Short mmCIF file of C-alpha atoms (C1' of nucleotides) in Angstrom, two decimals:
data_model
loop_
_atom_site.label_atom_id
_atom_site.label_comp_id
_atom_site.label_asym_id
_atom_site.label_seq_id
_atom_site.Cartn_x
_atom_site.Cartn_y
_atom_site.Cartn_z
CA UNK A 26 12.69 -0.21 1.74
CA UNK A 27 14.71 -1.83 4.69
CA UNK A 28 14.23 -0.74 8.26
CA UNK A 29 17.29 1.17 9.73
CA UNK A 30 16.68 -0.74 12.91
CA UNK A 31 17.46 -3.83 11.22
CA UNK A 32 20.65 -2.24 9.70
CA UNK A 33 21.71 -1.25 13.18
CA UNK A 34 21.11 -4.54 14.76
CA UNK A 35 22.44 -6.56 11.90
CA UNK A 36 25.07 -4.67 10.03
CA UNK A 37 27.21 -7.46 9.40
CA UNK A 38 24.73 -9.68 7.82
CA UNK A 39 23.23 -6.96 5.75
CA UNK A 40 26.63 -6.17 4.34
CA UNK A 41 27.35 -9.85 3.59
CA UNK A 42 23.83 -10.29 2.13
CA UNK A 43 24.30 -7.51 -0.11
CA UNK A 44 27.58 -8.37 -1.40
CA UNK A 45 25.78 -11.12 -3.18
CA UNK A 46 24.34 -8.47 -5.46
CA UNK A 47 28.06 -7.44 -5.95
CA UNK A 48 27.19 -4.23 -3.97
CA UNK A 49 29.46 -2.89 -1.40
CA UNK A 50 26.81 -1.47 1.04
CA UNK A 51 29.07 -0.69 3.98
CA UNK A 52 29.24 2.98 3.40
CA UNK A 53 25.51 3.21 2.49
CA UNK A 54 24.53 1.35 5.65
CA UNK A 55 27.05 3.72 7.72
CA UNK A 56 25.44 6.88 6.17
CA UNK A 57 21.83 5.48 7.08
CA UNK A 58 22.77 4.84 10.63
CA UNK A 59 24.42 8.33 10.95
CA UNK A 60 21.43 9.91 9.43
CA UNK A 61 19.28 8.14 11.83
CA UNK A 62 21.37 9.13 14.70
CA UNK A 63 20.97 12.85 13.64
CA UNK A 64 17.22 12.23 13.30
CA UNK A 65 17.01 10.83 16.80
CA UNK A 66 19.07 13.81 18.40
CA UNK A 67 16.76 16.13 16.42
CA UNK A 68 13.71 14.46 17.62
CA UNK A 69 14.72 14.61 21.24
CA UNK A 70 15.63 18.24 21.09
CA UNK A 71 12.54 19.26 19.37
CA UNK A 72 10.23 17.26 21.67
CA UNK A 73 11.82 18.86 24.63
CA UNK A 74 11.12 22.46 23.32
CA UNK A 75 7.70 21.50 22.25
CA UNK A 76 6.93 20.03 25.54
CA UNK A 77 8.01 23.21 27.32
CA UNK A 78 6.09 25.35 24.92
CA UNK A 79 2.70 23.24 25.52
CA UNK A 80 3.12 23.67 29.36
CA UNK A 81 3.43 27.25 28.83
CA UNK A 82 0.57 27.56 26.55
CA UNK A 83 -1.66 25.76 28.95
CA UNK A 84 -0.41 28.04 31.80
CA UNK A 85 -1.51 30.97 29.68
CA UNK A 86 -5.03 29.56 29.44
CA UNK A 87 -5.19 29.28 33.23
CA UNK A 88 -3.88 32.79 33.94
CA UNK A 89 -6.42 34.18 31.61
CA UNK A 90 -9.21 32.32 33.15
CA UNK A 91 -8.17 33.77 36.48
CA UNK A 92 -8.01 37.15 34.99
CA UNK A 93 -4.31 37.53 35.55
CA UNK A 94 -3.66 39.20 32.15
CA UNK A 95 -0.29 40.80 32.87
CA UNK A 96 1.25 37.28 33.97
CA UNK A 97 -0.35 35.98 30.90
CA UNK A 98 1.19 38.44 28.43
CA UNK A 99 4.71 37.95 29.85
CA UNK A 100 4.43 34.22 29.23
CA UNK A 101 3.27 34.81 25.74
CA UNK A 102 6.71 36.30 24.72
CA UNK A 103 8.53 33.40 26.30
CA UNK A 104 6.32 31.05 24.33
CA UNK A 105 6.87 32.90 21.19
CA UNK A 106 10.68 32.20 21.50
CA UNK A 107 10.18 28.59 22.12
CA UNK A 108 7.92 28.35 19.25
CA UNK A 109 10.48 29.74 16.92
CA UNK A 110 13.11 27.46 18.24
CA UNK A 111 10.70 24.44 17.69
CA UNK A 112 10.18 25.77 14.10
CA UNK A 113 13.86 25.66 13.25
CA UNK A 114 14.39 22.14 14.97
CA UNK A 115 11.16 21.02 13.09
CA UNK A 116 12.74 21.98 9.86
CA UNK A 117 16.12 20.09 10.48
CA UNK A 118 14.36 17.27 11.76
CA UNK A 119 12.24 17.07 8.57
CA UNK A 120 15.38 17.21 6.45
CA UNK A 121 17.14 14.49 8.57
CA UNK A 122 14.21 12.26 7.96
CA UNK A 123 14.30 12.90 4.35
CA UNK A 124 17.86 12.34 4.06
CA UNK A 125 17.63 9.15 5.90
CA UNK A 126 14.79 8.03 3.42
CA UNK A 127 16.70 8.94 0.62
CA UNK A 128 19.65 6.71 1.60
CA UNK A 129 17.34 3.66 2.69
CA UNK A 130 15.58 4.14 -0.82
CA UNK A 131 19.08 3.48 -2.34
CA UNK A 132 19.69 0.17 -0.53
CA UNK A 133 18.13 -2.93 -2.34
CA UNK A 134 16.57 -5.80 -0.36
CA UNK A 135 18.85 -8.15 1.07
CA UNK A 136 19.03 -11.44 -0.67
CA UNK A 137 17.87 -14.59 1.16
CA UNK A 138 20.56 -17.04 2.34
CA UNK A 139 19.91 -19.50 -0.53
CA UNK A 140 20.39 -16.85 -3.22
CA UNK A 141 23.53 -17.43 -5.13
CA UNK A 142 25.99 -14.72 -5.38
CA UNK A 143 26.51 -13.30 -8.95
CA UNK A 144 26.71 -10.39 -11.22
CA UNK A 145 24.04 -10.90 -13.94
CA UNK A 146 22.18 -13.54 -15.76
CA UNK A 147 25.10 -15.71 -16.57
CA UNK A 148 25.30 -16.47 -12.70
CA UNK A 149 21.79 -17.49 -12.49
CA UNK A 150 21.52 -21.23 -11.09
CA UNK A 151 19.30 -23.68 -12.98
CA UNK A 152 16.70 -24.95 -10.37
CA UNK A 153 15.10 -27.16 -12.68
CA UNK A 154 16.47 -28.31 -16.17
CA UNK A 155 13.83 -28.77 -18.94
CA UNK A 156 12.32 -32.21 -19.07
CA UNK A 157 10.59 -32.14 -22.35
CA UNK A 158 12.83 -30.40 -24.98
CA UNK A 159 11.46 -30.70 -28.27
CA UNK A 160 13.36 -32.51 -31.01
CA UNK A 161 14.89 -30.25 -33.58
CA UNK A 162 12.26 -28.03 -34.72
CA UNK A 163 12.44 -27.33 -38.35
CA UNK A 164 10.40 -24.16 -38.53
CA UNK A 165 10.07 -20.54 -38.77
CA UNK A 166 9.97 -17.89 -35.80
CA UNK A 167 6.66 -16.82 -34.47
CA UNK A 168 6.36 -13.47 -36.18
CA UNK A 169 6.65 -15.21 -39.56
CA UNK A 170 3.78 -17.56 -38.33
CA UNK A 171 1.81 -14.79 -36.95
CA UNK A 172 1.89 -13.37 -40.50
CA UNK A 173 1.33 -16.43 -42.48
CA UNK A 174 -1.82 -17.51 -40.38
CA UNK A 175 -2.83 -13.85 -39.92
CA UNK A 176 -2.74 -13.98 -36.32
CA UNK A 177 -0.88 -10.85 -35.51
CA UNK A 178 -0.47 -7.62 -37.52
CA UNK A 179 2.68 -5.63 -36.17
CA UNK A 180 2.62 -3.17 -38.83
CA UNK A 181 -1.10 -2.22 -38.30
CA UNK A 182 -0.23 -1.75 -34.68
CA UNK A 183 2.67 0.56 -35.72
CA UNK A 184 0.15 2.42 -37.89
CA UNK A 185 -2.42 3.07 -35.31
CA UNK A 186 -0.08 3.58 -32.30
CA UNK A 187 3.57 2.72 -32.95
CA UNK A 188 6.05 -0.02 -32.82
CA UNK A 189 5.52 -2.54 -30.00
CA UNK A 190 1.78 -2.40 -30.00
CA UNK A 191 0.59 -5.53 -31.91
CA UNK A 192 -3.01 -6.05 -33.21
CA UNK A 193 -4.32 -9.53 -32.79
CA UNK A 194 -6.76 -10.85 -35.30
CA UNK A 195 -9.09 -13.57 -35.51
CA UNK A 196 -7.78 -16.79 -34.15
CA UNK A 197 -4.76 -14.76 -32.74
CA UNK A 198 -7.09 -12.75 -30.75
CA UNK A 199 -9.08 -15.69 -29.68
CA UNK A 200 -5.91 -17.34 -28.50
CA UNK A 201 -5.27 -14.34 -26.29
CA UNK A 202 -8.67 -14.37 -24.89
CA UNK A 203 -8.37 -18.22 -24.21
CA UNK A 204 -5.05 -17.99 -22.47
CA UNK A 205 -6.40 -15.09 -20.25
CA UNK A 206 -9.46 -17.16 -19.33
CA UNK A 207 -7.38 -20.28 -18.76
CA UNK A 208 -5.04 -18.41 -16.35
CA UNK A 209 -7.70 -16.65 -14.37
CA UNK A 210 -9.88 -19.77 -14.04
CA UNK A 211 -6.72 -21.65 -12.78
CA UNK A 212 -5.83 -19.05 -10.33
CA UNK A 213 -9.40 -18.74 -8.96
CA UNK A 214 -9.58 -22.51 -8.64
CA UNK A 215 -6.13 -22.20 -6.58
CA UNK A 216 -8.04 -19.87 -4.21
CA UNK A 217 -7.05 -16.52 -5.50
CA UNK A 218 -9.66 -13.76 -5.50
CA UNK A 219 -10.16 -12.28 -8.93
CA UNK A 220 -9.68 -8.56 -9.13
CA UNK A 221 -10.14 -6.09 -12.13
CA UNK A 222 -8.00 -3.17 -11.05
CA UNK A 223 -7.58 0.50 -12.61
CA UNK A 224 -5.05 0.57 -15.44
CA UNK A 225 -3.54 3.70 -14.19
CA UNK A 226 -2.20 4.40 -10.85
CA UNK A 227 -1.21 7.64 -8.95
CA UNK A 228 2.47 8.57 -7.98
CA UNK A 229 1.78 7.26 -4.25
CA UNK A 230 1.00 3.88 -5.59
CA UNK A 231 3.91 3.71 -7.97
CA UNK A 232 6.28 4.55 -5.18
CA UNK A 233 4.88 2.03 -2.69
CA UNK A 234 5.52 -1.03 -4.98
CA UNK A 235 8.99 0.40 -5.86
CA UNK A 236 8.43 1.52 -9.51
CA UNK A 237 9.29 4.94 -8.63
CA UNK A 238 11.72 6.44 -8.43
CA UNK A 239 13.98 3.74 -10.10
CA UNK A 240 11.81 2.83 -13.15
CA UNK A 241 10.26 6.15 -13.93
CA UNK A 242 11.64 6.06 -17.48
CA UNK A 243 9.99 2.51 -17.96
CA UNK A 244 6.49 3.63 -17.24
CA UNK A 245 4.05 5.55 -19.51
CA UNK A 246 3.05 8.79 -17.84
CA UNK A 247 -0.18 10.85 -18.38
CA UNK A 248 1.04 14.32 -17.30
CA UNK A 249 -2.22 16.21 -17.24
CA UNK A 250 -3.49 13.99 -14.42
CA UNK A 251 -0.18 12.68 -13.19
CA UNK A 252 -1.02 9.18 -13.59
CA UNK A 253 1.18 6.35 -14.57
CA UNK A 254 -0.02 3.28 -16.94
CA UNK A 255 0.55 0.16 -14.93
CA UNK A 256 3.56 -1.86 -16.08
CA UNK A 257 2.24 -4.98 -14.22
CA UNK A 258 -0.97 -5.72 -12.33
CA UNK A 259 1.41 -5.95 -9.19
CA UNK A 260 1.14 -2.19 -8.71
CA UNK A 261 -2.76 -1.93 -8.32
CA UNK A 262 -3.05 -5.19 -6.77
CA UNK A 263 -0.57 -4.77 -3.99
CA UNK A 264 -1.52 -1.22 -3.44
CA UNK A 265 -5.01 -2.41 -2.49
CA UNK A 266 -3.37 -2.98 0.73
CA UNK A 267 -1.42 0.17 1.14
CA UNK A 268 -1.74 1.49 4.67
CA UNK A 269 -3.66 -1.35 6.04
CA UNK A 270 -3.24 -2.98 9.28
CA UNK A 271 -4.60 -6.66 9.01
CA UNK A 272 -5.45 -9.09 11.66
CA UNK A 273 -3.52 -12.05 11.65
CA UNK A 274 -6.44 -14.21 10.95
CA UNK A 275 -6.98 -12.45 7.60
CA UNK A 276 -3.99 -14.27 6.10
CA UNK A 277 -3.47 -15.64 3.52
CA UNK A 278 -4.57 -12.86 1.11
CA UNK A 279 -4.44 -14.26 -2.36
CA UNK A 280 -5.20 -12.06 -5.35
CA UNK A 281 -5.25 -12.33 -9.09
CA UNK A 282 -5.80 -10.18 -11.90
CA UNK A 283 -5.73 -9.85 -15.67
CA UNK A 284 -4.53 -6.44 -16.98
CA UNK A 285 -2.66 -5.20 -20.02
CA UNK A 286 0.79 -4.03 -19.05
CA UNK A 287 2.47 -0.99 -20.47
CA UNK A 288 6.21 -0.66 -20.61
CA UNK A 289 8.17 1.79 -22.52
CA UNK A 290 11.19 -0.50 -22.78
CA UNK A 291 13.61 2.52 -23.22
CA UNK A 292 16.99 1.35 -24.46
CA UNK A 293 15.96 -2.04 -25.73
CA UNK A 294 16.77 -2.82 -29.21
CA UNK A 295 17.75 -5.69 -31.85
CA UNK A 296 16.84 -9.15 -31.87
CA UNK A 297 15.48 -9.26 -28.38
CA UNK A 298 12.57 -6.83 -29.50
CA UNK A 299 11.57 -8.82 -32.53
CA UNK A 300 8.01 -10.06 -32.81
CA UNK A 301 6.50 -10.77 -29.39
CA UNK A 302 9.55 -10.90 -27.49
CA UNK A 303 9.49 -7.49 -25.94
CA UNK A 304 6.48 -5.25 -26.80
CA UNK A 305 5.14 -2.07 -25.16
CA UNK A 306 1.80 -3.25 -24.46
CA UNK A 307 0.97 -7.04 -23.45
CA UNK A 308 -1.38 -9.16 -21.40
CA UNK A 309 -0.48 -10.73 -18.33
CA UNK A 310 -2.30 -12.54 -15.44
CA UNK A 311 -0.60 -11.82 -12.08
CA UNK A 312 -0.82 -13.41 -8.83
CA UNK A 313 -0.22 -11.67 -5.48
CA UNK A 314 -0.10 -12.88 -1.92
CA UNK A 315 0.17 -11.05 1.29
CA UNK A 316 1.43 -13.28 4.05
CA UNK A 317 2.65 -13.92 7.53
CA UNK A 318 6.50 -13.57 7.62
CA UNK A 319 6.73 -17.22 8.89
CA UNK A 320 4.91 -18.49 5.96
CA UNK A 321 6.42 -16.45 3.03
CA UNK A 322 8.89 -19.12 1.66
CA UNK A 323 6.71 -21.78 2.01
CA UNK A 324 4.31 -20.03 -0.13
CA UNK A 325 6.83 -18.80 -2.59
CA UNK A 326 7.49 -22.41 -3.34
CA UNK A 327 3.73 -22.97 -3.68
CA UNK A 328 3.63 -20.43 -6.20
CA UNK A 329 6.38 -21.60 -8.07
CA UNK A 330 4.90 -24.97 -8.33
CA UNK A 331 1.66 -23.38 -9.60
CA UNK A 332 3.24 -21.65 -12.41
CA UNK A 333 5.06 -24.66 -13.24
CA UNK A 334 1.98 -26.61 -13.37
CA UNK A 335 0.52 -24.07 -15.75
CA UNK A 336 3.41 -24.41 -18.01
CA UNK A 337 3.02 -28.37 -17.83
CA UNK A 338 -0.70 -27.86 -18.85
CA UNK A 339 0.50 -25.79 -21.93
CA UNK A 340 2.79 -28.61 -22.81
CA UNK A 341 5.57 -26.18 -23.23
CA UNK A 342 9.29 -27.02 -22.65
CA UNK A 343 10.42 -24.83 -19.67
CA UNK A 344 12.91 -24.57 -17.06
CA UNK A 345 13.32 -22.66 -13.69
CA UNK A 346 16.00 -20.46 -12.72
CA UNK A 347 17.02 -19.37 -9.39
CA UNK A 348 18.09 -15.69 -9.85
CA UNK A 349 21.51 -14.67 -8.51
CA UNK A 350 22.00 -11.63 -6.32
CA UNK A 351 23.14 -9.32 -9.14
CA UNK A 352 20.04 -10.34 -11.28
CA UNK A 353 17.41 -9.90 -8.46
CA UNK A 354 15.14 -6.82 -8.67
CA UNK A 355 15.57 -4.31 -6.21
CA UNK A 356 12.91 -5.22 -3.94
CA UNK A 357 13.04 -8.92 -4.15
CA UNK A 358 14.86 -11.04 -1.56
CA UNK A 359 14.38 -14.16 -3.71
CA UNK A 360 13.07 -14.77 -7.22
CA UNK A 361 12.44 -17.70 -9.45
CA UNK A 362 12.26 -17.14 -13.19
CA UNK A 363 10.31 -19.43 -15.52
CA UNK A 364 11.46 -19.56 -18.98
CA UNK A 365 9.85 -21.35 -21.89
CA UNK A 366 11.92 -22.62 -24.94
CA UNK A 367 11.25 -21.04 -28.30
CA UNK A 368 11.94 -23.67 -30.75
CA UNK A 369 12.63 -21.80 -33.99
CA UNK A 370 14.45 -18.87 -32.28
CA UNK A 371 16.16 -21.52 -30.43
CA UNK A 372 16.27 -19.51 -27.34
CA UNK A 373 14.90 -19.33 -23.70
CA UNK A 374 12.23 -16.73 -23.02
CA UNK A 375 11.32 -15.54 -19.53
CA UNK A 376 7.61 -15.76 -19.06
CA UNK A 377 7.41 -15.58 -15.28
CA UNK A 378 9.14 -14.11 -12.27
CA UNK A 379 8.09 -15.20 -9.02
CA UNK A 380 9.28 -13.39 -6.09
CA UNK A 381 9.32 -12.82 -2.34
CA UNK A 382 9.73 -9.31 -1.25
CA UNK A 383 9.73 -10.25 2.42
CA UNK A 384 8.91 -6.99 4.23
CA UNK A 385 10.71 -4.55 1.80
CA UNK A 386 7.60 -3.55 -0.22
CA UNK A 387 5.44 -3.87 2.91
CA UNK A 388 7.65 -1.21 4.51
CA UNK A 389 6.79 1.16 1.81
CA UNK A 390 3.23 0.33 1.48
CA UNK A 391 2.83 0.51 5.28
CA UNK A 392 1.23 -2.90 5.17
CA UNK A 393 1.30 -4.46 8.43
CA UNK A 394 -0.63 -6.89 10.73
CA UNK A 395 -1.21 -7.41 14.47
CA UNK A 396 0.65 -10.22 15.83
CA UNK A 397 -1.64 -12.26 18.04
CA UNK A 398 1.06 -13.32 20.51
CA UNK A 399 2.83 -10.08 21.00
CA UNK A 400 0.05 -7.83 20.13
CA UNK A 401 2.41 -5.68 18.27
CA UNK A 402 1.95 -4.51 14.70
CA UNK A 403 4.62 -5.81 12.38
CA UNK A 404 5.25 -5.72 8.60
CA UNK A 405 3.69 -8.22 6.36
CA UNK A 406 5.47 -10.10 3.73
CA UNK A 407 4.45 -9.56 0.01
CA UNK A 408 4.86 -12.07 -2.91
CA UNK A 409 3.89 -12.00 -6.41
CA UNK A 410 4.41 -13.88 -9.88
CA UNK A 411 3.21 -13.68 -13.28
CA UNK A 412 0.88 -16.50 -14.11
CA UNK A 413 1.36 -15.91 -16.81
CA UNK A 414 2.63 -13.25 -19.24
CA UNK A 415 1.05 -13.93 -22.74
CA UNK A 416 3.22 -12.85 -25.54
CA UNK A 417 6.15 -15.11 -24.93
CA UNK A 418 3.84 -18.17 -24.20
CA UNK A 419 2.12 -17.31 -27.59
CA UNK A 420 5.59 -17.22 -29.25
CA UNK A 421 6.65 -20.50 -27.87
CA UNK A 422 3.19 -22.12 -28.53
CA UNK A 423 3.37 -20.92 -32.32
CA UNK A 424 7.02 -22.08 -32.76
CA UNK A 425 6.87 -25.28 -30.96
CA UNK A 426 3.76 -26.45 -32.23
CA UNK A 427 3.91 -25.74 -35.89
CA UNK A 428 3.59 -28.31 -38.60
CA UNK A 429 2.63 -28.62 -42.14
CA UNK A 430 -1.04 -28.94 -41.17
CA UNK A 431 -1.19 -25.91 -38.97
CA UNK A 432 -0.48 -25.00 -35.49
CA UNK A 433 -1.52 -27.23 -32.66
CA UNK A 434 -3.45 -25.81 -29.73
CA UNK A 435 -2.75 -27.54 -26.50
CA UNK A 436 -5.65 -29.54 -25.17
CA UNK A 437 -6.00 -27.52 -22.04
CA UNK A 438 -7.17 -24.52 -24.16
CA UNK A 439 -9.64 -26.32 -26.56
CA UNK A 440 -12.73 -25.47 -24.38
CA UNK A 441 -11.61 -21.84 -24.48
CA UNK A 442 -10.47 -21.52 -27.96
CA UNK A 443 -13.29 -23.89 -29.62
CA UNK A 444 -10.68 -24.92 -31.94
CA UNK A 445 -7.77 -27.29 -31.74
CA UNK A 446 -5.66 -26.34 -34.66
CA UNK A 447 -4.71 -22.95 -36.13
CA UNK A 448 -5.26 -23.10 -39.84
CA UNK A 449 -4.57 -20.73 -42.70
CA UNK A 450 -8.02 -21.36 -44.07
CA UNK A 451 -9.59 -19.98 -40.79
CA UNK A 452 -7.79 -16.73 -41.01
"C1'" G B 25 -17.33 21.43 -17.21
"C1'" G B 26 -20.38 24.90 -13.55
"C1'" A B 27 -23.03 25.74 -8.52
"C1'" G B 28 -23.33 24.03 -3.54
"C1'" A B 29 -22.59 20.83 0.90
"C1'" G B 30 -19.29 17.75 3.23
"C1'" U B 31 -14.54 14.75 4.79
"C1'" U B 32 -13.33 13.32 12.81
"C1'" G B 33 -10.94 6.61 15.78
"C1'" G B 34 -13.09 -0.45 12.63
"C1'" C B 35 -18.15 1.71 11.75
"C1'" A B 36 -22.09 5.39 13.22
"C1'" G B 37 -21.72 10.06 15.01
"C1'" A B 38 -20.81 14.53 18.93
"C1'" G B 39 -17.45 18.17 19.16
"C1'" U B 40 -16.94 25.94 16.19
"C1'" G B 41 -10.36 28.55 19.88
"C1'" G B 42 -7.65 26.37 26.04
"C1'" U B 43 -9.20 21.45 30.63
"C1'" C B 44 -9.96 17.29 23.07
"C1'" G B 45 -6.25 12.01 21.25
"C1'" A B 46 -11.16 13.53 21.09
"C1'" A B 47 -18.22 12.35 23.97
"C1'" U B 48 -21.69 8.60 23.05
"C1'" G B 49 -23.46 4.30 20.58
"C1'" C B 50 -22.23 -0.07 17.76
"C1'" G B 51 -18.51 -3.68 16.97
"C1'" G B 52 -13.60 -6.04 19.00
"C1'" C B 53 -10.89 -8.00 23.26
"C1'" G B 54 -10.64 -9.43 28.61
"C1'" G B 55 -13.58 -10.70 33.08
"C1'" U B 56 -18.07 -11.68 36.42
"C1'" C B 57 -22.48 -14.80 35.81
"C1'" U B 58 -23.86 -19.83 33.30
"C1'" U B 59 -23.49 -26.95 32.72
"C1'" G B 60 -22.45 -24.28 27.82
"C1'" A B 61 -24.23 -20.17 25.27
"C1'" A B 62 -27.10 -15.82 24.81
"C1'" A B 63 -28.65 -11.39 27.87
"C1'" A B 64 -26.91 -8.33 31.53
"C1'" C B 65 -22.99 -6.02 34.26
"C1'" C B 66 -17.59 -4.43 34.84
"C1'" G B 67 -13.10 -3.37 32.38
"C1'" U B 68 -10.37 -2.69 28.03
"C1'" U B 69 -9.82 -1.05 23.06
"C1'" G B 70 -6.28 4.15 17.26
"C1'" U B 71 -1.26 5.08 14.76
"C1'" G B 72 3.82 6.83 14.07
"C1'" C B 73 8.37 8.50 16.51
"C1'" C B 74 11.76 9.33 20.98
"C1'" G B 75 12.88 6.78 25.63
"C1'" C B 76 15.28 1.08 29.61
"C1'" A B 77 10.99 2.82 31.91
"C1'" A B 78 8.07 6.77 33.72
"C1'" G B 79 6.69 9.68 30.27
"C1'" G B 80 7.22 13.06 26.04
"C1'" U B 81 5.89 14.29 21.10
"C1'" A B 82 3.05 14.12 16.51
"C1'" C B 83 -1.46 12.75 14.04
"C1'" C B 84 -9.28 14.74 13.70
"C1'" A B 85 -8.45 13.78 4.50
"C1'" G B 86 -3.19 16.12 2.43
"C1'" G B 87 -0.10 20.69 2.36
"C1'" G B 88 0.31 25.71 4.22
"C1'" G B 89 -1.20 29.85 7.29
"C1'" U B 90 -3.36 32.88 11.59
"C1'" U B 91 -2.64 32.42 17.13
"C1'" C B 92 0.82 32.02 23.38
"C1'" G B 93 -2.68 27.93 22.10
"C1'" A B 94 -6.31 24.78 16.27
"C1'" A B 95 -10.42 19.08 15.30
"C1'" U B 96 -12.45 23.97 15.65
"C1'" C B 97 -10.55 30.37 12.18
"C1'" C B 98 -8.10 31.27 6.92
"C1'" C B 99 -5.90 29.60 2.13
"C1'" U B 100 -4.97 25.42 -1.06
"C1'" U B 101 -5.09 20.29 -3.13
"C1'" A B 102 -7.50 15.69 -3.38
"C1'" C B 103 -11.75 12.99 -2.56
"C1'" U B 104 -17.30 12.22 -1.51
"C1'" C B 105 -22.36 13.76 -2.04
"C1'" U B 106 -26.31 17.06 -4.34
"C1'" C B 107 -28.09 20.15 -8.55
"C1'" C B 108 -27.15 21.58 -13.65
"C1'" G B 109 -24.43 20.52 -18.42
"C1'" C B 110 -22.22 16.47 -21.42
"C1'" C B 111 -22.09 11.32 -22.23
"C1'" A B 112 -20.39 5.10 -23.08
#
RNA sequence: GGAGAGUUGGCAGAGUGGUCGAAUGCGGCGGUCUUGAAAACCGUUGUGCCGCAAGGUACCAGGGGUUCGAAUCCCUUACUCUCCGCCA
C-alpha cells in the first residue's frame, strides 16, 4: 500500500511511474486524495466534539465531588447530546478511512525509474543473456525421464491427492533433499538466518504481504480454522516482522527458509502445466531481507548476484530478465526474474523472482524503524527472492544433463546426494 | 475436547469507575562526576491520527456494550498458563 501523503506530494511522478504498468492512475489517485480530505475533515470535527465532551465529563466529576448534584445533572444531558454527535461522526470517519484504504489497496506499487515500460512478458528486458547455452540436446522432456528413471510418479500423486501433487521416489526424492540442503547451506553461508516457519498463516498475515485480497483464489484455504496454506515462505518470513519498530542498528535483517509452497493455479492449463512446469505443491528456499531504504537497491543487486551464483554452481544455462511495468507484481517496485533453459522442451522456465517492494509491503505490515538522525519512525524496505524453487530446476537438470549413460548430477550436489549419476539400475 | 486463572508501556509489575497514557523497578538515551570507564546523582524515554505550532484526539490483547465518564463493570473472540482427557 502506498502512502496518501506521497501521492499528494508527488502526484505527477506517481501517475508517470504507474503509466509504466500501462495503468492510468490519475483517477485513482484523485479519488484517494479526495477520500483523504474527507477523512481529515471528519477527524477534525470528531476531535472537537470529543474534546468538548471530555471537558464536560471532567467538570461533572468536579461538581459531584463538591456535592453540586443539580449542576452536574444539567451537564449530563448536554454531554449526552455531544456523545451522540460524536458517535455519528465516528462512524462516518471510520467509513471514510475504509474508503481510503480500499482505494489505496487498488493502487499497485510505483515502478522504480529503471523499470522498462510495458504490458506483459513480451516487453521484459533481458538483463543478462545466457552464456552457456547447451548444444542441441537430443533428448526427451523431464516428465519422460522422471518415469524412465523412476524419479517422480505423477499418477501416484493424482491417486492420493490430485493432479499437480507429484510423488518423488528414490533418487528423485534424494535429489530434492540435496537441493534443499544445498540452497539452505548456501544461504546460511551468505549470512541469512535459517527459519522454519509455520506452513499455514492467518488472514491478517496473508493481507500484510499482499496475497489477500488479490490472490485469494490462488491460495488453499482451511475454512474451519480460517487459515491459508502458504503459497511461498515469503508470507510467514516477512510477517515475522509485522507490527515491529526496529532500531536502525538491527539492520540488515536476512532470513531464509525452506518450505513447501501451495498454489491452486486456478486457470492454468495445457503445456505449461505438464510435468514439473506448474504444480500445486512444490519446494522452495526463499531469501528475505528487511533493509534501510537507502540500502535496498544495493541489496537487490546483491541478492540477484547471489541467486545467479547458485545457478552457475548448478551448471545450468540461465538468463536474467528485468521485468517491465506490466509484468511486475502488484507490490513490487523492481523485479529480476531468473530463467533456466530446459533443453528438451526448448523453453525458458522461471525459477526465481527477486523483488524490491520498497515500503509498499512494509506499509501494510506496519514494519518501521527508528531513524537515528531524525529520531522519527519510518517505513523499512522489504525484499525477497527465490533461492531457489525446485521443480523447474529439477526439470532443467534432468533435461540438460541426460545421456545414454544416465543423468549427470552437478558436482556441487555430490556431497548431498552421494551419487554423481542418476541411473536406471538404481531406481 | 472439558474445567479454572490470566492478557497493562522494551521487560518486570502496580493500578477495580473521574485528578490514569498510566505508579515503581530494570533496561535505553542525554548529562554531571572521572585521565577513561564503572558506581552514584540529575534529566529524559510508547504508538497512530489531526494541527505551521500551541495543542487536540485515540489506543492498557481484538471487537461490542453499560455510563456524563472505563485500564477498571458486562458480553464476545483470540491467545497464554494450570488441571483433566486424548495423543506424534
